[in-house]
């Protein structure tokens, strides 16, 4: 019986799963379905031939992000993440609904969340600044950076230290550019899993984990909404709006939907100005977007 070794999943490759062991990358297969293993997973594996391995088991996860897959099921996308940094910029057009969605997922999965405004070298807009005030008031950390001009990077780097972080956000906001700016000497040969789009851009196709020079790991993820409202119920979505949390328990009815319900403390807080109206309106929109089976 081959020796059981412990490794770290750093990416999904077309032909298998890249597992890091002892500073080497081993291409692994698994008897389970490949997509049940996620980047960030700690696995036990055995050597099947030189440089090739087989994943025998996934070790217990401390957090897990999932995305919807076919027939109402979910599949894991990243495991053992401590903080998700939601990246956005003046262009492509800033999608606050998507930001709220990421934040709501984090709130429900016990993952910390922070915001990164990239491309601060470009002219900024008042609209973004106005929305940002809400997030800052809610206690979310905000890092203003430019990957191009290397602005604000020291502060961001110290926030990334000694934990597992993931960059999330729509395509083109600069997640990979930030990863490159943070880890300029990363091993591109083993770690680049990108493809050139028809616009000539390198778009990330698989989430990939990199080690930071100062300690900690960083996962660059593809811009498609790789995790959605998967697994959240309507109630959990409301909980995902952290400013609703102190009021939810005070609603008159346990199953309050915070819409037009009698005795709704969330609505009362909205009237009193304790909850931002734009955030509440986005809650309503996300609620509409939820897979109906969950509502
Ligand atoms: N002006 C400016 N442009 C930037 C900055 N960072 C990245 N970009 C540009 O934005 C575009 C997208 O950057 P990427 O790093 O590929 O974006 P991404 O978020 O990784 O995109 P996906 O992999 O498709 O999800 C590229 O053309 C970058 O050169 C920045 O700080 N300022
Ligand atoms: Mg990318
Ligand atoms: Zn209510």
PDB file of C-alpha atoms and ligand atoms in Angstrom:
ATOM      1  CA  UNK A   1       0.000   0.000   0.000  1.00  0.00           C
ATOM      2  CA  UNK A   2       1.479   3.356  -1.092  1.00  0.00           C
ATOM      3  CA  UNK A   3       2.232   5.947   1.573  1.00  0.00           C
ATOM      4  CA  UNK A   4      -0.504   8.517   2.273  1.00  0.00           C
ATOM      5  CA  UNK A   5       0.838  12.054   1.869  1.00  0.00           C
ATOM      6  CA  UNK A   6      -0.820  15.382   2.639  1.00  0.00           C
ATOM      7  CA  UNK A   7      -0.994  18.029  -0.082  1.00  0.00           C
ATOM      8  CA  UNK A   8      -2.722  21.267  -1.050  1.00  0.00           C
ATOM      9  CA  UNK A   9      -4.910  21.672  -4.140  1.00  0.00           C
ATOM     10  CA  UNK A  10      -3.681  24.740  -6.015  1.00  0.00           C
ATOM     11  CA  UNK A  11      -5.696  24.461  -9.225  1.00  0.00           C
ATOM     12  CA  UNK A  12      -7.837  22.374 -11.517  1.00  0.00           C
ATOM     13  CA  UNK A  13      -6.060  21.607 -14.754  1.00  0.00           C
ATOM     14  CA  UNK A  14      -7.746  20.103 -17.773  1.00  0.00           C
ATOM     15  CA  UNK A  15      -6.055  16.753 -17.244  1.00  0.00           C
ATOM     16  CA  UNK A  16      -6.336  16.568 -13.501  1.00  0.00           C
ATOM     17  CA  UNK A  17      -5.781  18.411 -10.255  1.00  0.00           C
ATOM     18  CA  UNK A  18      -2.586  20.244  -9.354  1.00  0.00           C
ATOM     19  CA  UNK A  19      -1.570  19.273  -5.829  1.00  0.00           C
ATOM     20  CA  UNK A  20       1.350  20.934  -4.120  1.00  0.00           C
ATOM     21  CA  UNK A  21       3.542  18.732  -1.970  1.00  0.00           C
ATOM     22  CA  UNK A  22       6.994  19.606  -0.690  1.00  0.00           C
ATOM     23  CA  UNK A  23       7.314  22.606  -3.061  1.00  0.00           C
ATOM     24  CA  UNK A  24       6.487  20.450  -6.062  1.00  0.00           C
ATOM     25  CA  UNK A  25       3.359  20.251  -8.178  1.00  0.00           C
ATOM     26  CA  UNK A  26       1.961  16.755  -8.609  1.00  0.00           C
ATOM     27  CA  UNK A  27      -0.717  16.138 -11.201  1.00  0.00           C
ATOM     28  CA  UNK A  28      -3.341  14.058  -9.459  1.00  0.00           C
ATOM     29  CA  UNK A  29      -6.309  12.041 -10.514  1.00  0.00           C
ATOM     30  CA  UNK A  30      -9.089  10.955  -8.243  1.00  0.00           C
ATOM     31  CA  UNK A  31     -11.577   8.150  -8.096  1.00  0.00           C
ATOM     32  CA  UNK A  32     -14.235  10.653  -7.099  1.00  0.00           C
ATOM     33  CA  UNK A  33     -15.593  13.066  -9.668  1.00  0.00           C
ATOM     34  CA  UNK A  34     -12.915  15.712 -10.308  1.00  0.00           C
ATOM     35  CA  UNK A  35     -15.249  18.597  -9.594  1.00  0.00           C
ATOM     36  CA  UNK A  36     -15.836  17.486  -6.018  1.00  0.00           C
ATOM     37  CA  UNK A  37     -12.304  18.671  -5.181  1.00  0.00           C
ATOM     38  CA  UNK A  38     -11.785  22.435  -4.787  1.00  0.00           C
ATOM     39  CA  UNK A  39      -8.808  24.777  -4.894  1.00  0.00           C
ATOM     40  CA  UNK A  40      -7.642  25.291  -1.312  1.00  0.00           C
ATOM     41  CA  UNK A  41      -8.548  21.751  -0.310  1.00  0.00           C
ATOM     42  CA  UNK A  42      -6.109  19.801   1.792  1.00  0.00           C
ATOM     43  CA  UNK A  43      -6.044  16.260   0.498  1.00  0.00           C
ATOM     44  CA  UNK A  44      -4.348  12.997   1.261  1.00  0.00           C
ATOM     45  CA  UNK A  45      -2.872  11.409  -1.826  1.00  0.00           C
ATOM     46  CA  UNK A  46      -0.634   8.567  -2.933  1.00  0.00           C
ATOM     47  CA  UNK A  47       2.048   8.401  -5.616  1.00  0.00           C
ATOM     48  CA  UNK A  48       0.782   6.349  -8.569  1.00  0.00           C
ATOM     49  CA  UNK A  49       3.773   6.880 -10.881  1.00  0.00           C
ATOM     50  CA  UNK A  50       6.692   9.350 -10.777  1.00  0.00           C
ATOM     51  CA  UNK A  51       5.250  12.871 -10.632  1.00  0.00           C
ATOM     52  CA  UNK A  52       1.673  11.593 -10.734  1.00  0.00           C
ATOM     53  CA  UNK A  53      -0.664  10.951  -7.880  1.00  0.00           C
ATOM     54  CA  UNK A  54      -4.088   9.920  -6.830  1.00  0.00           C
ATOM     55  CA  UNK A  55      -6.245  11.844  -4.370  1.00  0.00           C
ATOM     56  CA  UNK A  56      -7.565   9.436  -1.760  1.00  0.00           C
ATOM     57  CA  UNK A  57      -9.470  11.788   0.547  1.00  0.00           C
ATOM     58  CA  UNK A  58     -10.368  15.417   1.139  1.00  0.00           C
ATOM     59  CA  UNK A  59      -9.449  16.561   4.634  1.00  0.00           C
ATOM     60  CA  UNK A  60     -12.079  18.434   6.694  1.00  0.00           C
ATOM     61  CA  UNK A  61     -12.733  21.970   5.420  1.00  0.00           C
ATOM     62  CA  UNK A  62     -13.033  25.057   7.603  1.00  0.00           C
ATOM     63  CA  UNK A  63     -15.003  26.918   4.934  1.00  0.00           C
ATOM     64  CA  UNK A  64     -16.454  26.123   1.548  1.00  0.00           C
ATOM     65  CA  UNK A  65     -17.763  28.171  -1.354  1.00  0.00           C
ATOM     66  CA  UNK A  66     -20.099  26.507  -3.784  1.00  0.00           C
ATOM     67  CA  UNK A  67     -21.644  27.368  -7.095  1.00  0.00           C
ATOM     68  CA  UNK A  68     -24.817  26.073  -8.643  1.00  0.00           C
ATOM     69  CA  UNK A  69     -24.419  23.289 -11.151  1.00  0.00           C
ATOM     70  CA  UNK A  70     -26.948  21.397 -13.208  1.00  0.00           C
ATOM     71  CA  UNK A  71     -30.155  19.919 -11.809  1.00  0.00           C
ATOM     72  CA  UNK A  72     -30.264  22.101  -8.729  1.00  0.00           C
ATOM     73  CA  UNK A  73     -27.060  20.706  -7.251  1.00  0.00           C
ATOM     74  CA  UNK A  74     -24.019  22.646  -6.141  1.00  0.00           C
ATOM     75  CA  UNK A  75     -20.306  22.038  -6.640  1.00  0.00           C
ATOM     76  CA  UNK A  76     -17.417  23.329  -4.566  1.00  0.00           C
ATOM     77  CA  UNK A  77     -15.235  26.093  -6.013  1.00  0.00           C
ATOM     78  CA  UNK A  78     -12.860  26.985  -3.208  1.00  0.00           C
ATOM     79  CA  UNK A  79     -12.196  25.638   0.262  1.00  0.00           C
ATOM     80  CA  UNK A  80     -10.590  26.865   3.471  1.00  0.00           C
ATOM     81  CA  UNK A  81     -10.821  30.555   2.605  1.00  0.00           C
ATOM     82  CA  UNK A  82     -10.565  33.076   5.441  1.00  0.00           C
ATOM     83  CA  UNK A  83     -11.309  36.309   3.567  1.00  0.00           C
ATOM     84  CA  UNK A  84     -12.784  37.185   0.208  1.00  0.00           C
ATOM     85  CA  UNK A  85     -11.614  40.455  -1.280  1.00  0.00           C
ATOM     86  CA  UNK A  86     -14.278  41.703  -3.678  1.00  0.00           C
ATOM     87  CA  UNK A  87     -12.558  43.613  -6.464  1.00  0.00           C
ATOM     88  CA  UNK A  88     -14.298  46.299  -8.517  1.00  0.00           C
ATOM     89  CA  UNK A  89     -13.367  49.405 -10.493  1.00  0.00           C
ATOM     90  CA  UNK A  90     -14.848  52.322 -12.452  1.00  0.00           C
ATOM     91  CA  UNK A  91     -14.637  50.103 -15.489  1.00  0.00           C
ATOM     92  CA  UNK A  92     -16.082  47.646 -16.297  1.00  0.00           C
ATOM     93  CA  UNK A  93     -19.225  49.302 -14.942  1.00  0.00           C
ATOM     94  CA  UNK A  94     -19.405  48.765 -11.202  1.00  0.00           C
ATOM     95  CA  UNK A  95     -22.048  46.179 -10.312  1.00  0.00           C
ATOM     96  CA  UNK A  96     -23.139  46.777  -6.719  1.00  0.00           C
ATOM     97  CA  UNK A  97     -25.687  43.981  -6.908  1.00  0.00           C
ATOM     98  CA  UNK A  98     -22.830  41.558  -7.490  1.00  0.00           C
ATOM     99  CA  UNK A  99     -20.859  43.086  -4.614  1.00  0.00           C
ATOM    100  CA  UNK A 100     -23.823  42.671  -2.263  1.00  0.00           C
ATOM    101  CA  UNK A 101     -24.189  39.106  -3.450  1.00  0.00           C
ATOM    102  CA  UNK A 102     -20.575  38.238  -2.626  1.00  0.00           C
ATOM    103  CA  UNK A 103     -20.886  39.939   0.758  1.00  0.00           C
ATOM    104  CA  UNK A 104     -24.096  38.049   1.551  1.00  0.00           C
ATOM    105  CA  UNK A 105     -22.474  34.726   0.698  1.00  0.00           C
ATOM    106  CA  UNK A 106     -19.483  35.534   2.930  1.00  0.00           C
ATOM    107  CA  UNK A 107     -21.739  36.579   5.795  1.00  0.00           C
ATOM    108  CA  UNK A 108     -23.462  33.182   5.625  1.00  0.00           C
ATOM    109  CA  UNK A 109     -20.361  31.042   5.190  1.00  0.00           C
ATOM    110  CA  UNK A 110     -18.354  32.495   8.006  1.00  0.00           C
ATOM    111  CA  UNK A 111     -15.839  34.038   5.628  1.00  0.00           C
ATOM    112  CA  UNK A 112     -14.583  37.579   6.208  1.00  0.00           C
ATOM    113  CA  UNK A 113     -15.130  40.048   3.387  1.00  0.00           C
ATOM    114  CA  UNK A 114     -13.323  43.190   2.308  1.00  0.00           C
ATOM    115  CA  UNK A 115     -13.471  45.469  -0.718  1.00  0.00           C
ATOM    116  CA  UNK A 116     -10.805  46.466  -3.215  1.00  0.00           C
ATOM    117  CA  UNK A 117     -11.361  49.435  -5.489  1.00  0.00           C
ATOM    118  CA  UNK A 118      -8.813  48.921  -8.271  1.00  0.00           C
ATOM    119  CA  UNK A 119      -7.824  51.243 -11.134  1.00  0.00           C
ATOM    120  CA  UNK A 120      -7.703  54.367  -8.954  1.00  0.00           C
ATOM    121  CA  UNK A 121      -5.370  55.770 -11.614  1.00  0.00           C
ATOM    122  CA  UNK A 122      -8.485  56.332 -13.767  1.00  0.00           C
ATOM    123  CA  UNK A 123     -10.930  59.241 -13.207  1.00  0.00           C
ATOM    124  CA  UNK A 124     -13.350  58.191 -10.444  1.00  0.00           C
ATOM    125  CA  UNK A 125     -17.104  58.821 -10.176  1.00  0.00           C
ATOM    126  CA  UNK A 126     -19.255  60.270  -7.393  1.00  0.00           C
ATOM    127  CA  UNK A 127     -21.745  57.424  -7.679  1.00  0.00           C
ATOM    128  CA  UNK A 128     -19.171  54.888  -6.571  1.00  0.00           C
ATOM    129  CA  UNK A 129     -18.019  57.089  -3.699  1.00  0.00           C
ATOM    130  CA  UNK A 130     -21.594  57.452  -2.485  1.00  0.00           C
ATOM    131  CA  UNK A 131     -22.167  53.700  -2.435  1.00  0.00           C
ATOM    132  CA  UNK A 132     -18.812  53.084  -0.799  1.00  0.00           C
ATOM    133  CA  UNK A 133     -19.861  55.161   2.201  1.00  0.00           C
ATOM    134  CA  UNK A 134     -22.540  52.568   2.989  1.00  0.00           C
ATOM    135  CA  UNK A 135     -20.025  49.728   2.977  1.00  0.00           C
ATOM    136  CA  UNK A 136     -17.534  51.637   5.086  1.00  0.00           C
ATOM    137  CA  UNK A 137     -20.270  52.457   7.604  1.00  0.00           C
ATOM    138  CA  UNK A 138     -21.088  48.749   7.762  1.00  0.00           C
ATOM    139  CA  UNK A 139     -17.526  48.004   8.815  1.00  0.00           C
ATOM    140  CA  UNK A 140     -16.185  46.527   5.592  1.00  0.00           C
ATOM    141  CA  UNK A 141     -12.543  47.370   4.998  1.00  0.00           C
ATOM    142  CA  UNK A 142     -11.873  49.170   1.737  1.00  0.00           C
ATOM    143  CA  UNK A 143      -8.535  49.183  -0.071  1.00  0.00           C
ATOM    144  CA  UNK A 144      -8.057  51.742  -2.823  1.00  0.00           C
ATOM    145  CA  UNK A 145      -5.393  50.528  -5.198  1.00  0.00           C
ATOM    146  CA  UNK A 146      -4.015  50.649  -8.687  1.00  0.00           C
ATOM    147  CA  UNK A 147      -2.333  47.500  -9.942  1.00  0.00           C
ATOM    148  CA  UNK A 148      -0.889  49.508 -12.799  1.00  0.00           C
ATOM    149  CA  UNK A 149       0.663  52.283 -10.748  1.00  0.00           C
ATOM    150  CA  UNK A 150       1.324  50.154  -7.696  1.00  0.00           C
ATOM    151  CA  UNK A 151      -0.755  52.462  -5.493  1.00  0.00           C
ATOM    152  CA  UNK A 152      -2.026  51.324  -2.102  1.00  0.00           C
ATOM    153  CA  UNK A 153      -0.391  47.942  -2.444  1.00  0.00           C
ATOM    154  CA  UNK A 154       1.528  47.918   0.836  1.00  0.00           C
ATOM    155  CA  UNK A 155      -1.642  48.296   2.856  1.00  0.00           C
ATOM    156  CA  UNK A 156      -3.321  45.565   0.838  1.00  0.00           C
ATOM    157  CA  UNK A 157      -0.341  43.253   1.213  1.00  0.00           C
ATOM    158  CA  UNK A 158      -0.390  43.557   4.979  1.00  0.00           C
ATOM    159  CA  UNK A 159      -4.112  42.748   4.979  1.00  0.00           C
ATOM    160  CA  UNK A 160      -3.417  39.560   3.018  1.00  0.00           C
ATOM    161  CA  UNK A 161      -0.786  38.307   5.439  1.00  0.00           C
ATOM    162  CA  UNK A 162      -1.031  34.968   7.249  1.00  0.00           C
ATOM    163  CA  UNK A 163      -4.395  33.872   5.923  1.00  0.00           C
ATOM    164  CA  UNK A 164      -6.009  32.374   2.847  1.00  0.00           C
ATOM    165  CA  UNK A 165      -7.618  35.072   0.716  1.00  0.00           C
ATOM    166  CA  UNK A 166      -9.503  34.975  -2.537  1.00  0.00           C
ATOM    167  CA  UNK A 167      -9.936  37.741  -5.104  1.00  0.00           C
ATOM    168  CA  UNK A 168     -13.459  37.750  -6.526  1.00  0.00           C
ATOM    169  CA  UNK A 169     -15.268  40.121  -8.843  1.00  0.00           C
ATOM    170  CA  UNK A 170     -16.442  40.467 -12.412  1.00  0.00           C
ATOM    171  CA  UNK A 171     -14.204  39.874 -15.397  1.00  0.00           C
ATOM    172  CA  UNK A 172     -11.829  42.721 -16.225  1.00  0.00           C
ATOM    173  CA  UNK A 173     -11.659  44.439 -12.822  1.00  0.00           C
ATOM    174  CA  UNK A 174      -8.006  43.457 -12.473  1.00  0.00           C
ATOM    175  CA  UNK A 175      -7.838  40.444 -10.154  1.00  0.00           C
ATOM    176  CA  UNK A 176      -4.998  38.823 -12.082  1.00  0.00           C
ATOM    177  CA  UNK A 177      -3.209  42.159 -12.480  1.00  0.00           C
ATOM    178  CA  UNK A 178      -3.367  42.581  -8.701  1.00  0.00           C
ATOM    179  CA  UNK A 179      -2.103  39.039  -8.176  1.00  0.00           C
ATOM    180  CA  UNK A 180       0.829  39.830 -10.464  1.00  0.00           C
ATOM    181  CA  UNK A 181       1.544  43.073  -8.643  1.00  0.00           C
ATOM    182  CA  UNK A 182       1.437  41.327  -5.266  1.00  0.00           C
ATOM    183  CA  UNK A 183       3.516  38.304  -6.285  1.00  0.00           C
ATOM    184  CA  UNK A 184       5.703  39.495  -9.162  1.00  0.00           C
ATOM    185  CA  UNK A 185       8.051  36.508  -8.958  1.00  0.00           C
ATOM    186  CA  UNK A 186       5.379  33.825  -8.937  1.00  0.00           C
ATOM    187  CA  UNK A 187       6.052  30.725 -10.951  1.00  0.00           C
ATOM    188  CA  UNK A 188       4.113  31.476 -14.098  1.00  0.00           C
ATOM    189  CA  UNK A 189       4.984  28.198 -15.730  1.00  0.00           C
ATOM    190  CA  UNK A 190       3.203  26.025 -13.208  1.00  0.00           C
ATOM    191  CA  UNK A 191       0.537  28.421 -12.206  1.00  0.00           C
ATOM    192  CA  UNK A 192      -0.773  30.179 -15.260  1.00  0.00           C
ATOM    193  CA  UNK A 193      -4.073  28.707 -16.231  1.00  0.00           C
ATOM    194  CA  UNK A 194      -5.329  31.458 -18.464  1.00  0.00           C
ATOM    195  CA  UNK A 195      -6.640  31.790 -21.984  1.00  0.00           C
ATOM    196  CA  UNK A 196      -6.709  34.725 -24.356  1.00  0.00           C
ATOM    197  CA  UNK A 197     -10.210  35.928 -25.167  1.00  0.00           C
ATOM    198  CA  UNK A 198     -11.244  37.199 -28.559  1.00  0.00           C
ATOM    199  CA  UNK A 199     -10.557  40.722 -27.283  1.00  0.00           C
ATOM    200  CA  UNK A 200      -6.957  39.708 -26.784  1.00  0.00           C
ATOM    201  CA  UNK A 201      -7.305  39.746 -23.007  1.00  0.00           C
ATOM    202  CA  UNK A 202      -6.057  37.081 -20.679  1.00  0.00           C
ATOM    203  CA  UNK A 203      -9.019  35.885 -18.794  1.00  0.00           C
ATOM    204  CA  UNK A 204      -8.607  33.498 -15.926  1.00  0.00           C
ATOM    205  CA  UNK A 205     -10.269  30.152 -16.488  1.00  0.00           C
ATOM    206  CA  UNK A 206      -9.527  28.322 -13.255  1.00  0.00           C
ATOM    207  CA  UNK A 207      -9.106  29.492  -9.698  1.00  0.00           C
ATOM    208  CA  UNK A 208      -5.444  29.214  -8.723  1.00  0.00           C
ATOM    209  CA  UNK A 209      -3.749  29.432  -5.356  1.00  0.00           C
ATOM    210  CA  UNK A 210      -0.438  31.254  -4.892  1.00  0.00           C
ATOM    211  CA  UNK A 211       1.786  31.549  -1.838  1.00  0.00           C
ATOM    212  CA  UNK A 212       2.583  35.048  -0.641  1.00  0.00           C
ATOM    213  CA  UNK A 213       6.187  35.928   0.091  1.00  0.00           C
ATOM    214  CA  UNK A 214       5.275  37.327   3.507  1.00  0.00           C
ATOM    215  CA  UNK A 215       3.100  34.369   4.531  1.00  0.00           C
ATOM    216  CA  UNK A 216      -0.424  33.443   3.567  1.00  0.00           C
ATOM    217  CA  UNK A 217      -2.039  32.333   0.312  1.00  0.00           C
ATOM    218  CA  UNK A 218      -3.921  34.193  -2.400  1.00  0.00           C
ATOM    219  CA  UNK A 219      -6.440  32.660  -4.796  1.00  0.00           C
ATOM    220  CA  UNK A 220      -7.048  34.395  -8.116  1.00  0.00           C
ATOM    221  CA  UNK A 221     -10.439  33.368  -9.447  1.00  0.00           C
ATOM    222  CA  UNK A 222     -12.174  33.637 -12.832  1.00  0.00           C
ATOM    223  CA  UNK A 223     -14.386  36.663 -13.287  1.00  0.00           C
ATOM    224  CA  UNK A 224     -17.587  34.805 -13.951  1.00  0.00           C
ATOM    225  CA  UNK A 225     -19.702  34.774 -10.835  1.00  0.00           C
ATOM    226  CA  UNK A 226     -18.091  31.542  -9.705  1.00  0.00           C
ATOM    227  CA  UNK A 227     -20.164  31.397  -6.618  1.00  0.00           C
ATOM    228  CA  UNK A 228     -23.682  32.614  -6.488  1.00  0.00           C
ATOM    229  CA  UNK A 229     -26.558  32.518  -4.149  1.00  0.00           C
ATOM    230  CA  UNK A 230     -26.112  28.760  -4.136  1.00  0.00           C
ATOM    231  CA  UNK A 231     -27.629  27.233  -1.066  1.00  0.00           C
ATOM    232  CA  UNK A 232     -28.923  30.495   0.392  1.00  0.00           C
ATOM    233  CA  UNK A 233     -32.530  30.661   1.403  1.00  0.00           C
ATOM    234  CA  UNK A 234     -34.545  33.864   1.372  1.00  0.00           C
ATOM    235  CA  UNK A 235     -34.015  34.106   5.126  1.00  0.00           C
ATOM    236  CA  UNK A 236     -30.273  33.661   4.754  1.00  0.00           C
ATOM    237  CA  UNK A 237     -30.109  36.329   2.077  1.00  0.00           C
ATOM    238  CA  UNK A 238     -31.639  38.785   4.545  1.00  0.00           C
ATOM    239  CA  UNK A 239     -29.066  37.694   7.128  1.00  0.00           C
ATOM    240  CA  UNK A 240     -26.401  38.296   4.464  1.00  0.00           C
ATOM    241  CA  UNK A 241     -27.199  42.005   4.720  1.00  0.00           C
ATOM    242  CA  UNK A 242     -25.290  42.469   7.952  1.00  0.00           C
ATOM    243  CA  UNK A 243     -27.130  45.663   8.926  1.00  0.00           C
ATOM    244  CA  UNK A 244     -30.404  43.684   8.976  1.00  0.00           C
ATOM    245  CA  UNK A 245     -29.095  41.222  11.548  1.00  0.00           C
ATOM    246  CA  UNK A 246     -29.861  43.148  14.749  1.00  0.00           C
ATOM    247  CA  UNK A 247     -33.420  43.767  13.536  1.00  0.00           C
ATOM    248  CA  UNK A 248     -34.334  40.348  12.121  1.00  0.00           C
ATOM    249  CA  UNK A 249     -34.957  38.885  15.582  1.00  0.00           C
ATOM    250  CA  UNK A 250     -37.223  41.797  16.476  1.00  0.00           C
ATOM    251  CA  UNK A 251     -39.674  41.244  13.631  1.00  0.00           C
ATOM    252  CA  UNK A 252     -43.109  40.314  14.947  1.00  0.00           C
ATOM    253  CA  UNK A 253     -43.269  37.054  12.992  1.00  0.00           C
ATOM    254  CA  UNK A 254     -40.576  34.377  12.818  1.00  0.00           C
ATOM    255  CA  UNK A 255     -41.089  33.891   9.111  1.00  0.00           C
ATOM    256  CA  UNK A 256     -41.059  37.616   8.322  1.00  0.00           C
ATOM    257  CA  UNK A 257     -39.935  38.243   4.765  1.00  0.00           C
ATOM    258  CA  UNK A 258     -39.153  41.910   5.419  1.00  0.00           C
ATOM    259  CA  UNK A 259     -41.318  42.963   2.472  1.00  0.00           C
ATOM    260  CA  UNK A 260     -44.635  44.412   3.586  1.00  0.00           C
ATOM    261  CA  UNK A 261     -44.962  42.280   6.666  1.00  0.00           C
ATOM    262  CA  UNK A 262     -46.759  43.558   9.737  1.00  0.00           C
ATOM    263  CA  UNK A 263     -44.431  44.402  12.614  1.00  0.00           C
ATOM    264  CA  UNK A 264     -41.292  44.125  10.512  1.00  0.00           C
ATOM    265  CA  UNK A 265     -38.360  45.625  12.402  1.00  0.00           C
ATOM    266  CA  UNK A 266     -36.208  45.728   9.255  1.00  0.00           C
ATOM    267  CA  UNK A 267     -38.765  47.954   7.511  1.00  0.00           C
ATOM    268  CA  UNK A 268     -38.986  50.101  10.618  1.00  0.00           C
ATOM    269  CA  UNK A 269     -35.196  50.521  10.608  1.00  0.00           C
ATOM    270  CA  UNK A 270     -35.406  51.445   6.935  1.00  0.00           C
ATOM    271  CA  UNK A 271     -37.981  54.147   7.726  1.00  0.00           C
ATOM    272  CA  UNK A 272     -35.810  55.452  10.541  1.00  0.00           C
ATOM    273  CA  UNK A 273     -32.812  55.669   8.244  1.00  0.00           C
ATOM    274  CA  UNK A 274     -30.889  52.971  10.141  1.00  0.00           C
ATOM    275  CA  UNK A 275     -30.745  50.849   6.994  1.00  0.00           C
ATOM    276  CA  UNK A 276     -29.627  52.302   3.678  1.00  0.00           C
ATOM    277  CA  UNK A 277     -32.408  52.390   1.096  1.00  0.00           C
ATOM    278  CA  UNK A 278     -30.153  51.472  -1.819  1.00  0.00           C
ATOM    279  CA  UNK A 279     -28.915  48.401   0.053  1.00  0.00           C
ATOM    280  CA  UNK A 280     -32.502  47.424   0.906  1.00  0.00           C
ATOM    281  CA  UNK A 281     -33.548  47.854  -2.721  1.00  0.00           C
ATOM    282  CA  UNK A 282     -30.707  45.633  -3.844  1.00  0.00           C
ATOM    283  CA  UNK A 283     -31.843  43.055  -1.276  1.00  0.00           C
ATOM    284  CA  UNK A 284     -35.238  43.057  -3.029  1.00  0.00           C
ATOM    285  CA  UNK A 285     -33.568  42.629  -6.414  1.00  0.00           C
ATOM    286  CA  UNK A 286     -31.365  39.770  -5.265  1.00  0.00           C
ATOM    287  CA  UNK A 287     -34.398  38.127  -3.693  1.00  0.00           C
ATOM    288  CA  UNK A 288     -36.065  38.196  -7.113  1.00  0.00           C
ATOM    289  CA  UNK A 289     -32.948  36.691  -8.681  1.00  0.00           C
ATOM    290  CA  UNK A 290     -32.827  33.749  -6.302  1.00  0.00           C
ATOM    291  CA  UNK A 291     -33.548  30.304  -7.711  1.00  0.00           C
ATOM    292  CA  UNK A 292     -37.241  29.868  -7.059  1.00  0.00           C
ATOM    293  CA  UNK A 293     -36.744  26.464  -5.464  1.00  0.00           C
ATOM    294  CA  UNK A 294     -35.061  28.186  -2.532  1.00  0.00           C
ATOM    295  CA  UNK A 295     -37.691  30.885  -1.990  1.00  0.00           C
TER     296      UNK A 295
HETATM  297  N1  LIG B   1      -6.193  51.584 -15.672  1.00  0.00           N
HETATM  298  C1  LIG B   1      -5.968  50.421 -15.064  1.00  0.00           C
HETATM  299  N2  LIG B   1      -6.223  49.259 -15.706  1.00  0.00           N
HETATM  300  C2  LIG B   1      -5.990  48.109 -15.064  1.00  0.00           C
HETATM  301  C3  LIG B   1      -5.514  48.061 -13.722  1.00  0.00           C
HETATM  302  N3  LIG B   1      -5.429  46.765 -13.351  1.00  0.00           N
HETATM  303  C4  LIG B   1      -5.805  46.032 -14.403  1.00  0.00           C
HETATM  304  N4  LIG B   1      -6.139  46.819 -15.454  1.00  0.00           N
HETATM  305  C5  LIG B   1      -6.571  46.365 -16.793  1.00  0.00           C
HETATM  306  O1  LIG B   1      -7.840  45.756 -16.717  1.00  0.00           O
HETATM  307  C6  LIG B   1      -7.941  44.674 -17.646  1.00  0.00           C
HETATM  308  C7  LIG B   1      -8.353  43.396 -16.966  1.00  0.00           C
HETATM  309  O2  LIG B   1      -7.359  42.981 -16.059  1.00  0.00           O
HETATM  310  P1  LIG B   1      -7.258  41.474 -15.503  1.00  0.00           P
HETATM  311  O3  LIG B   1      -6.242  41.503 -14.424  1.00  0.00           O
HETATM  312  O4  LIG B   1      -7.097  40.496 -16.592  1.00  0.00           O
HETATM  313  O5  LIG B   1      -8.736  41.311 -14.902  1.00  0.00           O
HETATM  314  P2  LIG B   1      -9.368  40.023 -14.167  1.00  0.00           P
HETATM  315  O6  LIG B   1     -10.209  40.550 -13.071  1.00  0.00           O
HETATM  316  O7  LIG B   1      -8.298  39.062 -13.793  1.00  0.00           O
HETATM  317  O8  LIG B   1     -10.294  39.393 -15.312  1.00  0.00           O
HETATM  318  P3  LIG B   1     -10.821  37.871 -15.463  1.00  0.00           P
HETATM  319  O9  LIG B   1      -9.617  36.960 -15.343  1.00  0.00           O
HETATM  320  O10 LIG B   1     -11.449  37.824 -16.822  1.00  0.00           O
HETATM  321  O11 LIG B   1     -11.796  37.639 -14.376  1.00  0.00           O
HETATM  322  C8  LIG B   1      -6.563  44.572 -18.311  1.00  0.00           C
HETATM  323  O12 LIG B   1      -6.621  45.230 -19.546  1.00  0.00           O
HETATM  324  C9  LIG B   1      -5.663  45.278 -17.336  1.00  0.00           C
HETATM  325  O13 LIG B   1      -4.511  45.812 -17.952  1.00  0.00           O
HETATM  326  C10 LIG B   1      -5.252  49.308 -13.056  1.00  0.00           C
HETATM  327  O14 LIG B   1      -4.838  49.389 -11.908  1.00  0.00           O
HETATM  328  N5  LIG B   1      -5.512  50.441 -13.773  1.00  0.00           N
HETATM  329 MG1  LIG B   2      -8.023  37.053 -14.218  1.00  0.00          MG
HETATM  330 ZN1  LIG B   3     -39.066  41.681   9.024  1.00  0.00          ZN
END
